[in-house]
Structure formats: C-alpha cells, structure tokens
Coordinates of C-alpha atoms and ligand atoms in Angstrom, one line a residue:
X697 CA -15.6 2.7 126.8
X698 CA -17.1 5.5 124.2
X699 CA -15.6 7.3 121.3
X700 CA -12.4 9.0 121.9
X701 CA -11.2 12.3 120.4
X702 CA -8.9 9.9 118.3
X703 CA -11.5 8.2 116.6
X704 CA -13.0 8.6 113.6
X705 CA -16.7 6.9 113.1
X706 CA -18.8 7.0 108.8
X707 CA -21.4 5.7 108.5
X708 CA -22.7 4.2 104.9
X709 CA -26.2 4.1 103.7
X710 CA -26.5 2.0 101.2
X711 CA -28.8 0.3 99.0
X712 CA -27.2 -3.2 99.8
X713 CA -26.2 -2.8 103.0
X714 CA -24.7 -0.5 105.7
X715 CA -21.2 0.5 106.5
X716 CA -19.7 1.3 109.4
X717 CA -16.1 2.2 109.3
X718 CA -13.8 3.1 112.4
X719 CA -10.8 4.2 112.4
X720 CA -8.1 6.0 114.7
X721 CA -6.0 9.0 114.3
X722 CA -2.3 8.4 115.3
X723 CA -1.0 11.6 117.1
X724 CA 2.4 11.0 115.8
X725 CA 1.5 11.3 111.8
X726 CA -0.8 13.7 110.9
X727 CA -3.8 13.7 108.7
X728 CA -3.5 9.9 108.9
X729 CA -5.8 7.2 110.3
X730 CA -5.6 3.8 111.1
X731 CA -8.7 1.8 110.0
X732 CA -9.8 -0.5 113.3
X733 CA -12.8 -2.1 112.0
X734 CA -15.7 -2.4 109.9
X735 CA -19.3 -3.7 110.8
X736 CA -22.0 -4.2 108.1
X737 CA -25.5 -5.3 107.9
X738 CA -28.2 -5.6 105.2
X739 CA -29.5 -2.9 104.5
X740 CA -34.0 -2.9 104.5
X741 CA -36.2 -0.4 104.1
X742 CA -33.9 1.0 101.5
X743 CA -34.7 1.1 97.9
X744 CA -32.7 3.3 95.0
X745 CA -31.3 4.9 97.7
X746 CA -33.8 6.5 99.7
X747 CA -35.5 5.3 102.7
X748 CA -39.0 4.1 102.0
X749 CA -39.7 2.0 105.6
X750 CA -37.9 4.0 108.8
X751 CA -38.3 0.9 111.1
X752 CA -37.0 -1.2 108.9
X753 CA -34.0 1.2 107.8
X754 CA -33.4 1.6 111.6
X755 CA -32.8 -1.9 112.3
X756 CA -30.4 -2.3 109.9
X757 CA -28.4 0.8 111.0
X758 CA -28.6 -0.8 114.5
X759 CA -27.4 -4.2 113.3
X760 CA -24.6 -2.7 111.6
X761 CA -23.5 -0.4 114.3
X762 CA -23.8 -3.8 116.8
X763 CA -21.7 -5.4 114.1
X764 CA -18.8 -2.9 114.3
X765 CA -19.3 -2.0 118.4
X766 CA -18.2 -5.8 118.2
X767 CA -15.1 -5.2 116.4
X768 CA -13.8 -2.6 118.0
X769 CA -14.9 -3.3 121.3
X770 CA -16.7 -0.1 122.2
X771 CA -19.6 1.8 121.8
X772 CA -20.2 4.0 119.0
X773 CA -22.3 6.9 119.8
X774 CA -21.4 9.5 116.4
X775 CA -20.6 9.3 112.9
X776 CA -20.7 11.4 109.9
X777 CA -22.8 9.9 107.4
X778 CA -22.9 9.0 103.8
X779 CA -26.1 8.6 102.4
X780 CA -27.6 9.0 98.9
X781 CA -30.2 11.4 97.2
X782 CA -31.3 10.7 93.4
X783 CA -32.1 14.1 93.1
X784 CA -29.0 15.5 94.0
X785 CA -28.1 18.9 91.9
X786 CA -24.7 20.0 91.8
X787 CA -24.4 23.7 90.3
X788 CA -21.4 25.9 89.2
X789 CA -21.6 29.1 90.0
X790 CA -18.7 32.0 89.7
X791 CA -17.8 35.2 91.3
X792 CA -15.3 38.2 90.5
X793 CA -14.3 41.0 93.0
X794 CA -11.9 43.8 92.2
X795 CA -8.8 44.7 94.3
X796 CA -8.9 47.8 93.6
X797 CA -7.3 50.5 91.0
X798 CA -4.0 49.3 91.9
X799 CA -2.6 45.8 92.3
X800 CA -2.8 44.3 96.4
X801 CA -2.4 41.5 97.7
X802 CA -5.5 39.4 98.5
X803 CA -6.7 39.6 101.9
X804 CA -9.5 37.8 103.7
X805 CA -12.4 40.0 103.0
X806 CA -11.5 39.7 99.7
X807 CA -11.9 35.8 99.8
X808 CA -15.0 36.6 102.1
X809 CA -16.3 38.8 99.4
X810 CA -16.1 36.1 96.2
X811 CA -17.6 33.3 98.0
X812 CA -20.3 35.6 98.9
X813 CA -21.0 36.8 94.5
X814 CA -20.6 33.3 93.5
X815 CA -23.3 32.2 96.1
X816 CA -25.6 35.1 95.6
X817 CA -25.6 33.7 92.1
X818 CA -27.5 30.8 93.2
X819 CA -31.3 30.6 93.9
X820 CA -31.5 27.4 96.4
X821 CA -35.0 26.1 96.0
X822 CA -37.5 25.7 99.2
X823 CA -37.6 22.5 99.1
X824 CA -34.1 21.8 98.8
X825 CA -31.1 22.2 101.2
X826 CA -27.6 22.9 100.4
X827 CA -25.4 20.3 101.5
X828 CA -22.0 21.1 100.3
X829 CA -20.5 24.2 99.2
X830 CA -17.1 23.5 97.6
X831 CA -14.8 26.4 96.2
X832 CA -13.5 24.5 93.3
X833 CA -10.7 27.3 91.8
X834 CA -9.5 30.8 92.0
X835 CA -8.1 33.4 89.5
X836 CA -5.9 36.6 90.1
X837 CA -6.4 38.5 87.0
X838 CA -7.3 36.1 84.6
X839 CA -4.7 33.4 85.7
X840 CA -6.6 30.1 87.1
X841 CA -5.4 27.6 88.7
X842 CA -4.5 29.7 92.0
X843 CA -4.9 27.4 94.9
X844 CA -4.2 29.6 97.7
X845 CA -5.5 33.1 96.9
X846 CA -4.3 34.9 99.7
X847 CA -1.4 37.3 100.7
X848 CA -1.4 36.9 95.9
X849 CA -1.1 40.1 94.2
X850 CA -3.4 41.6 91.7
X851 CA -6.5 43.7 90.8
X852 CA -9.3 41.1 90.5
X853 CA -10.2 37.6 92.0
X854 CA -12.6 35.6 90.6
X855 CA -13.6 32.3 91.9
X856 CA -15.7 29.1 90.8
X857 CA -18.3 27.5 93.6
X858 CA -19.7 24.6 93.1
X859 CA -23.1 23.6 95.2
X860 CA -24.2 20.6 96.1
X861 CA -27.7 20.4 97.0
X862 CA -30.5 17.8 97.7
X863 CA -34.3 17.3 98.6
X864 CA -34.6 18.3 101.9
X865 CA -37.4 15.5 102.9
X866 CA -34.4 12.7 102.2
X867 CA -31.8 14.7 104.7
X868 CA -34.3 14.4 107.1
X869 CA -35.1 10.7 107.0
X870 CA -31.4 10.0 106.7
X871 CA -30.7 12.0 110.1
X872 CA -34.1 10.8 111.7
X873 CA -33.1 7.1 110.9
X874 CA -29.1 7.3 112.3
X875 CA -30.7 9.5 115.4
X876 CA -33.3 6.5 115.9
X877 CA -30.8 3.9 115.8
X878 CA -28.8 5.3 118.6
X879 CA -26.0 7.5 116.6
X880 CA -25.6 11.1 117.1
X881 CA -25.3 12.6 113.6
X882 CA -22.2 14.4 112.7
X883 CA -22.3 15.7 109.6
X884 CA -23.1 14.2 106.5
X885 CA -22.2 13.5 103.0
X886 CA -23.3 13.0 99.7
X887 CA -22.3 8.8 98.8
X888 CA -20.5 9.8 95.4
X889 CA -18.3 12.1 97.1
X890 CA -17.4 9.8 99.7
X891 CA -16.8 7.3 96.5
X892 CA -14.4 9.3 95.1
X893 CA -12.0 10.3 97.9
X894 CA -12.1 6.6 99.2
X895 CA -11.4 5.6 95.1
X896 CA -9.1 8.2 93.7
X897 CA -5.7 8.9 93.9
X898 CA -4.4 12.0 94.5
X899 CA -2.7 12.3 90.7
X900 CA -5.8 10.9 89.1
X901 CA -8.0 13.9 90.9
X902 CA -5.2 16.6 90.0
X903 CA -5.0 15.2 86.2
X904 CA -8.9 14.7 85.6
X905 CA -11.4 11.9 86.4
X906 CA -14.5 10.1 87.1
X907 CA -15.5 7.9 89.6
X908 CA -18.3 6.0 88.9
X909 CA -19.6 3.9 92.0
X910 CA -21.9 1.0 91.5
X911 CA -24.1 -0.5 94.3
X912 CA -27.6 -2.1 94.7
X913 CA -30.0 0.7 93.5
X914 CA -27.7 3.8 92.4
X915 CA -25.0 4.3 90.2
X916 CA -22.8 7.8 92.0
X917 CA -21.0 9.7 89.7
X918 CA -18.1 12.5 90.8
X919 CA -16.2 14.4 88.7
X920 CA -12.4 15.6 89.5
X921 CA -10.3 17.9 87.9
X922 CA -7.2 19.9 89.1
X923 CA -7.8 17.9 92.4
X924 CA -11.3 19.6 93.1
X925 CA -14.5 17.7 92.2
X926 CA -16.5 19.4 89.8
X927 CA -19.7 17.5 89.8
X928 CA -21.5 14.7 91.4
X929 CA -25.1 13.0 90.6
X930 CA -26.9 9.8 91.1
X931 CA -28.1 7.7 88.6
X932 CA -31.5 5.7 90.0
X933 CA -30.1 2.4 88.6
X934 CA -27.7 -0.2 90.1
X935 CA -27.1 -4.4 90.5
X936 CA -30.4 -4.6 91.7
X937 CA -32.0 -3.8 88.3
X938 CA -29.5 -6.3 86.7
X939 CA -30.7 -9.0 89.2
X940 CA -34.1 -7.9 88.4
X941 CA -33.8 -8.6 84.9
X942 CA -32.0 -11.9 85.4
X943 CA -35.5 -12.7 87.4
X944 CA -37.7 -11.5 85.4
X945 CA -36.1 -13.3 81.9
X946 CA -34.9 -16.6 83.8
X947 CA -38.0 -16.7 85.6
X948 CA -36.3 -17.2 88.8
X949 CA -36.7 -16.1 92.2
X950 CA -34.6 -12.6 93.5
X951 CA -32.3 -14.8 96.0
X952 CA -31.7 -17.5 93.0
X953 CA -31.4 -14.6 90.5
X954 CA -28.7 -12.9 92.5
X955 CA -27.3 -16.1 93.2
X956 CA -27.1 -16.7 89.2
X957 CA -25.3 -12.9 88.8
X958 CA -22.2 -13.5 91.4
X959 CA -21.8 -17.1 89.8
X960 CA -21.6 -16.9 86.7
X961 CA -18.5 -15.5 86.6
X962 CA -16.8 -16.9 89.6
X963 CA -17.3 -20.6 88.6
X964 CA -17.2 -22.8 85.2
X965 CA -20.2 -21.2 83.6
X966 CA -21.3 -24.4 82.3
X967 CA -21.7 -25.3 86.1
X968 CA -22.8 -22.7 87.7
X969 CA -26.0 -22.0 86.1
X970 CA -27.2 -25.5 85.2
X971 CA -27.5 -27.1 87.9
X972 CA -29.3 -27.0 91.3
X973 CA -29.9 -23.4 93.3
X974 CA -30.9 -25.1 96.7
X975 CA -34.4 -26.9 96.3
X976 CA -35.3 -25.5 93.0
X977 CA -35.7 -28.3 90.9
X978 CA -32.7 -28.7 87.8
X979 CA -33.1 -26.2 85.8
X980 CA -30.8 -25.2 82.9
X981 CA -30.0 -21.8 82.4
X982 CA -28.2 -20.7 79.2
X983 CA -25.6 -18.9 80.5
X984 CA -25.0 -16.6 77.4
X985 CA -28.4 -15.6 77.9
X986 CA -27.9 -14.4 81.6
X987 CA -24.2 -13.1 80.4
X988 CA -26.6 -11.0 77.6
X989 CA -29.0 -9.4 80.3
X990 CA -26.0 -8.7 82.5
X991 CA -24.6 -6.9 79.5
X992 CA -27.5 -4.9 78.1
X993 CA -28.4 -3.2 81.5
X994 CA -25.2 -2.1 82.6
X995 CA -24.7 -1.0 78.6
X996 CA -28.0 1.1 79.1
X997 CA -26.7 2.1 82.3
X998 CA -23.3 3.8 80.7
X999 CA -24.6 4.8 77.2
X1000 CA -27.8 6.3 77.9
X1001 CA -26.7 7.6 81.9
X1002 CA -23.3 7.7 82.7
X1003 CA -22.5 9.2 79.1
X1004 CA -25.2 11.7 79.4
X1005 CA -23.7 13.0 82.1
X1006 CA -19.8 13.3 80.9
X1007 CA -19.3 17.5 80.4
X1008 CA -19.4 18.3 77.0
X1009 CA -18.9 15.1 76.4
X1010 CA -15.1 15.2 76.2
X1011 CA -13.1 12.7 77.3
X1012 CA -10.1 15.0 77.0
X1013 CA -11.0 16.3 80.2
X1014 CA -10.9 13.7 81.9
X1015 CA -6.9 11.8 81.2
X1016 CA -6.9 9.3 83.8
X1017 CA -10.5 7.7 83.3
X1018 CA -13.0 6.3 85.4
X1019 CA -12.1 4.7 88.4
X1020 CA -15.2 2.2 89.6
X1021 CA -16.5 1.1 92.7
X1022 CA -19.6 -0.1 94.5
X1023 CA -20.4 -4.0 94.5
X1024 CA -21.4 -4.1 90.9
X1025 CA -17.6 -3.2 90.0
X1026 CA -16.7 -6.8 90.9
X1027 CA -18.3 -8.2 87.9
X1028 CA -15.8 -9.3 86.0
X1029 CA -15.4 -8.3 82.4
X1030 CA -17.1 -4.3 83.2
X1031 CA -13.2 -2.9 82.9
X1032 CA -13.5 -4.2 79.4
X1033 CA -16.6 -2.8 78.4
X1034 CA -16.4 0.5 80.0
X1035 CA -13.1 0.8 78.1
X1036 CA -15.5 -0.2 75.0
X1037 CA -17.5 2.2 75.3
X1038 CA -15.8 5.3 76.8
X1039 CA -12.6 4.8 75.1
X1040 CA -11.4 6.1 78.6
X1041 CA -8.5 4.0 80.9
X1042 CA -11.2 2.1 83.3
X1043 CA -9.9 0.7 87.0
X1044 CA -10.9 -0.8 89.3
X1045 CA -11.0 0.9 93.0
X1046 CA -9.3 -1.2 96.0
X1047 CA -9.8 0.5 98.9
X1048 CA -6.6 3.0 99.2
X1049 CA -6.1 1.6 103.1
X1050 CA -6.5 -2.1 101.6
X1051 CA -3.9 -3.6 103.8
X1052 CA -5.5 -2.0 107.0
X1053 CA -9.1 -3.6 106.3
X1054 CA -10.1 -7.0 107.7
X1055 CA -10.5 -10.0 105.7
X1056 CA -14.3 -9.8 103.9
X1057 CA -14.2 -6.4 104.3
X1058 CA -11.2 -5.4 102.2
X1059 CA -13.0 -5.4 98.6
X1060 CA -14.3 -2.5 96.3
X1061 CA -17.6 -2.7 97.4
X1062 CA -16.3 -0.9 100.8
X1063 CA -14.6 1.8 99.4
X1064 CA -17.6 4.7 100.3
X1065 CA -16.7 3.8 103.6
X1066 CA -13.1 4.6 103.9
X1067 CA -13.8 7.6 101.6
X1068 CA -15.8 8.7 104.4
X1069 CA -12.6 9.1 106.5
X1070 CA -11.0 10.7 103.9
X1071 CA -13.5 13.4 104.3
X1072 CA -13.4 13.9 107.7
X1073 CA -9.0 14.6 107.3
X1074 CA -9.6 16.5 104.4
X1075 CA -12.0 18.8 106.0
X1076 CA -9.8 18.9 109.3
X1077 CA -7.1 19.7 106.7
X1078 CA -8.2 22.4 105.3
X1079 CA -11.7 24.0 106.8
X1080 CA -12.7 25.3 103.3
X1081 CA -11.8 22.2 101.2
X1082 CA -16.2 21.3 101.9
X1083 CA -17.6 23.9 103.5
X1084 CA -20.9 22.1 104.9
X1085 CA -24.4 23.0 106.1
X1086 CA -24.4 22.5 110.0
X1087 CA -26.6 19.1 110.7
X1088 CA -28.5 21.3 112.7
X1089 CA -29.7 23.5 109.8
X1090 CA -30.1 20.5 108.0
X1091 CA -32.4 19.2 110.5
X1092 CA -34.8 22.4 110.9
X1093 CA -34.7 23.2 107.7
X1094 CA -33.6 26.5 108.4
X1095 CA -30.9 26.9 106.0
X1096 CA -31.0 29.4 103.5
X1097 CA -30.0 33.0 104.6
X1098 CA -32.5 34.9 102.1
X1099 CA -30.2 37.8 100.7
X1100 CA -27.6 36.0 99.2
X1101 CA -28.3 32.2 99.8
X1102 CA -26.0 32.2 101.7
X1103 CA -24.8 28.5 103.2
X1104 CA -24.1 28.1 106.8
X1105 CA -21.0 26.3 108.0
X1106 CA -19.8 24.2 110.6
X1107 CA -16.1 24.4 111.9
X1108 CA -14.6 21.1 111.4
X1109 CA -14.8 18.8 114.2
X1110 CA -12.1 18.4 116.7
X1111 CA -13.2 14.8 117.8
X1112 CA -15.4 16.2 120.9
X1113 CA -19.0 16.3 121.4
X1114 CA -20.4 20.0 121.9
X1115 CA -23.9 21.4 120.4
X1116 CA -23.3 23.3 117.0
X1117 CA -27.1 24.9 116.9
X1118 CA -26.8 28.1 115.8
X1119 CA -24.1 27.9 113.7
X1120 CA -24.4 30.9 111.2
X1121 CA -23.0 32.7 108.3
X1122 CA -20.7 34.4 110.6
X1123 CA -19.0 31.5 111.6
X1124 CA -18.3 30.3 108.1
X1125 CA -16.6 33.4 107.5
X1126 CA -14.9 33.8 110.9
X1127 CA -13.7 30.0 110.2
X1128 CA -12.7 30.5 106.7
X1129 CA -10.3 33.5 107.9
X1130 CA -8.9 31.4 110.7
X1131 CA -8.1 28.6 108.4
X1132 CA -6.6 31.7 105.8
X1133 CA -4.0 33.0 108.7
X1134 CA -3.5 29.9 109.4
X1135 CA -2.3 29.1 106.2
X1136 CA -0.7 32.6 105.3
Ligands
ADP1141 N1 -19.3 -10.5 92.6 C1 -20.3 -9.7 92.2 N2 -20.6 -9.7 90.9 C2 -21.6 -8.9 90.4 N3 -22.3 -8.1 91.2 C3 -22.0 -8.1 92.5 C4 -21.0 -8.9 93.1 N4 -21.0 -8.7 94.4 C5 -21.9 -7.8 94.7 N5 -22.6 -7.4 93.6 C6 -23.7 -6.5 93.5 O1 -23.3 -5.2 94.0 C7 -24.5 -4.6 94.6 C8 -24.2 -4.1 96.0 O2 -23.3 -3.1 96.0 P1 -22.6 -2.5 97.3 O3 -21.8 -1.3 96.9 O4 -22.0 -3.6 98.1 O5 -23.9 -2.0 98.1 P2 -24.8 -0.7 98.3 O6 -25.9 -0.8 97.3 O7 -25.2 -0.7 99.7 O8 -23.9 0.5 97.9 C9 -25.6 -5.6 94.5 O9 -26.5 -5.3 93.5 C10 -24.9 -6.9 94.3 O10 -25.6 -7.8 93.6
MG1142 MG1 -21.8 0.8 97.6

C-alpha cells in the first residue's frame, strides 16, 4: 500500500539521528492529525548539521525510512523535510503602499503590492536561495497588529516580511540525499522552525518566546512574537561538543564519553562514573569534574551564542521564555541554569501530541518531528502563513526573479502527487488571492 491523501510524511535531518514522523489526517476534525508512527536511525555522514559523506547520509535516511515503513505497515514514497543550515540568514524587511487619497478598504492587489516593496527591499545573494518567506504583521495606518488585512479600511498598509534564506549548496545535498534514499522531496524546512511549532504553544507564540532546540551538532534558535516567528538561526554547537570535551578531559573514548554524559545524571553519581564502561579497565572519574565540563560548554553555548542572538537583548519581549528541545534538553539541571542565566521562565518541550507517540519515541528529543506536521496544517491552513520556494526552484537553483527578488511559491499540498516545476511568481500571487477570498 503507498501514501494516501490522508497521510502526512516529515522527515528530520539530524545530527544524531533521523526522524521520520507519520501521521494521518482524520476527515472528521479538521487541521488535526493523528501521529501513526515514528521510525529513526543514526544518523552518519552528518556533522554540525550538514552533510559531509552522501553515501553514508543516504543510508541512514534509508534505515530510518525502513524503520518507520515497518511501523506503519506501508511504504513511504514523500515527505517534507527538515533539515539544517549553519548559515542560515533570516532578514526583516518592510513595505508600505498607499490606498489612496481617500480611505478603502484593502483589496488583494493591495496585499499583492506590499509583499512585493517589502521583498524588493531584499538583495538575495547568488549563492543563496530563499527558503521561507513569512509575512510576520500588517498595519492600516499606523495600527499593527492587523492579522487579516483585507476587506480593512484605510489609506496606507504597510507590512513586515521576514526571509529566511540559506546556502544553496546545503539545499541541494539535503534534496539529493532524501531523493537517493528513495523519498520524493516535498518541500522542505528549516529544523528550528520545525522546533518551534512542534515546542510551542499557541499562547506562548502570541505572548513572546524562544525556542531553543538542542541536538548533536546544532543548537536552532526561533523567535515568536504575536504568534509569528520573527527570527531563526543555528548555532554550530550541540551535545556532541559537550561529549567531546568529556573525551578529551577524561581521556576517554567518544562511545564511553557519551556513555559518561547520559549517566551521570540518571544514576547515583558516585556509581555511574567510577566504575566499569564495558572492558575499559576501572577507572575513576570525578564526577564533579565531568558535571564542570558539562557545565562550562553549555554555559559558553548560552552566554556567548544564544544571548548574542536575543533582539536588543531584551527579555521583555520575550514573557513566556525559552521553551527547549533537542536531546541535549534532557540533561537534567539545564532548566536551572538557563533560568540562571536568562532570568527568563525556561521549560521543557514534551512533544504537544505526547500521548499519540509510541513508547521510546515520546521524549523531547522528537519534538522537530511532530513540528514538522505542524507545518504542513499550518500551511494547509492558511497558504500565506510560510510562503515557500517550490523544491523545484530549490533544486535548479533557479530562484530569484531579478527585478524585485521576488520568491516563488508553491500552493500547499493537497496530499497528491503531481509535478510543481514551473511554479512561478504568478502563482504565489494567484494563491495568496485565493486564500484572501477565501478568507474574506
Ligand atoms: N539523557 C541525556 N542527557 C544529556 N544529553 C543527551 C541525553 N540524551 C541525548 N542527549 C544528547 O542529545 C544529542 C542528540 O540530540 P537529538 O535532538 O536527539 O538529535 P539531533 O542531533 O539529530 O537533532 C546528543 O548529543 C546526545 O548526546
Ligand atoms: Mg534534534
């Protein structure tokens, strides 16, 4: 049996390992999904994030897709994809139209018109490809905080865009790996993004927060305010570097190392660092001393990264706090020394479908996955919500419209298969005043 309309497929490159999340829309609730399994597999070939061996980073996207074929009994043939990209850039930019001498209401061209000045504001590097473009608010006349601007009356909309882009060599070995490994691609999006939807609650995005995901080799970072994210960026450094360390100061093998990390805390620490890590010879470890390099580097990691990185730095902005994730968020103790040294409330993410995930794979650490579905409803949703570069553009290359910088877009997917080259400007817009009838 393949995919059905009714199921949803992500796909999560990690660091650590690969996700692959299924799930299936129930025709009787909207914008709802049932989650009906979850397949992983170590992930190789992967290191801070990016591919650096395809074969290798192949297999494991094979293994993982095996992993969940067997859970849910069929064969997975698509996904949309999650995937990360150091150098991600996310960019504000704003645009302002007038209405006219004479207050109107706001009609489609209108809408057409701003995204069009807040894009043109934006120089898109060659090398680069945008990968979302994400209306984050509109004003009438000054007032913000307009969510729907159409059919609203007044004499000049303005409207802040934010744009996400990345290097374009990474989008191509993420879509050349899936493709390899047997999975058509769907779309794709950026692994703190998916973080944050599979994280956050609704309130926490409309008041102001940040999640902060941790994995193996990247730390993602997303912004939320007024339930729209504002930023998202990637920090190079994740529980690999702290496992690193352990090695490196312990003088201990990675496997033992790692072994050391996830120990510590779960058993007697007197016990679980003296004593024998299969055929090394007794050893003892001072556990304060692993508990101190455990300390420092995720201390560097939020004072001297995740800080820098906090908008003008004020925490104000941000009420309900960070919100973390990843696999390094099951250390215990990093609540209490976030809260140290943000002075923010700090939680920790379970997934938001928690009672819906099978046993082993109901923890933090898969939270990018379910956020992955959360993207594909929000999207269905509302078409504008992310307005994203069709894979095929992403693929050539061929995406920046040169008067204007203009980003493509791809309809939201109805669940069928159906080639999507070609997909232009015009389409964005023709979608975008669809979805605006729609919702008028
Ligand atoms: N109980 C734990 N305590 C501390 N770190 C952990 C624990 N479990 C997993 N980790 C770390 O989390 C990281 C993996 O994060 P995860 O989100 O699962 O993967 P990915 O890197 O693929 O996003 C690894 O560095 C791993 O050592
Ligand atoms: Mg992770």
């Amino acid at each position: 049996m393949f995919r059905d309309p009714d199921t949803l497929v992500g796909l999560g490159v990690g660091t650590t390992k690969i996700a692959v999340i299924v799930a299936e829309r129930d025709p009787r609730v909207p914008e709802s999904a049932q989650i009906i399994g979850i397949g992983a597999a170590p992930s190789q070939g992967i290191r801070k994030g990016l591919i650096v061996d395809l074969e290798q980073a192949v297999r494991s996207v094979r293994n993982a897709v095996r992993d969940a074929e067997n859970m849910v009994g069929f064969k997975l043939t698509e996904a949309l994809i999650s995937f990360n990209a150091p150098e991600v850039e996310s960019v504000m930019t704003s645009g302002m139209v007038s209405l006219g001498r004479a207050p109107r209401p706001v009609a489609v061209d209108d809408v057409e018109r701003v995204i069009e000045a807040a894009q043109s504001e934006l120089a898109i590097p060659a090398n680069r490809v945008s990968l979302h473009t994400i209306p984050v608010r509109y004003s009438i006349d000054g007032n913000f905080g307009i969510e729907n601007p159409m059919g609203m009356t007044g004499m000049r909309l303005e409207m802040e865009l934010q744009t996400v882009t990345v290097p374009m060599p990474h989008v191509h070995n993420v879509i050349n790996c899936v493709e390899k490994a047997g999975i058509r691609v769907e779309g794709l999006v950026i692994k703190p993004l998916a973080s944050a939807l599979g994280a956050l609650t609704d309130e926490e995005m409309r008041v102001g927060v940040i999640s902060l995901s941790i994995g193996g080799g990247t730390t993602g970072l997303t912004f939320y305010r007024e339930g729209r994210p504002l930023k998202v960026g990637i920090i190079p450094i994740g529980g690999d570097h702290i496992t690193n360390d352990l090695a490196s100061i312990l003088r201990l093998p990675l496997n033992r190392a790692e072994e050391v990390k996830k120990r510590l805390f779960t058993e007697n620490r007197e016990e679980a660092v003296v004593t024998d890590l299969k055929g090394t010879p007794d050893r003892s470890i001072d556990p304060n001393v692993a508990l101190d390099v455990i300390g420092c580097r995720l201390e560097e990691l939020f004072v001297e990264h995740v800080q820098a990185q906090i908008p003008e730095r004020d925490p104000h902005l941000f009420p309900a706090g960070l919100v973390l994730s990843g696999g390094v968020a099951k250390t215990p103790g990093i609540g209490a020394l976030l809260t140290d040294i943000f002075k923010m409330p700090v939680r920790v993410a379970d997934p938001l479908d928690y009672y819906q995930m099978p046993p082993g794979r109901n923890d933090t650490s898969y939270i990018n996955a379910t956020g992955i579905i959360r993207y594909i409803l929000c999207q269905e949703r509302n078409s504008y919500s992310f307005i994203d570069s069709p894979v095929s553009q992403l693929r050539s290359g061929v995406h920046r419209i040169p008067d204007g910088g203009r980003t493509g877009y791809e309809p939201p997917r109805t669940g069928g298969s159906g080639g999507r080259g070609g997909q232009n400007v015009r389409n964005m817009i023709e979608r975008i005043k669809e979805s605006l009838k729609e919702l008028f």
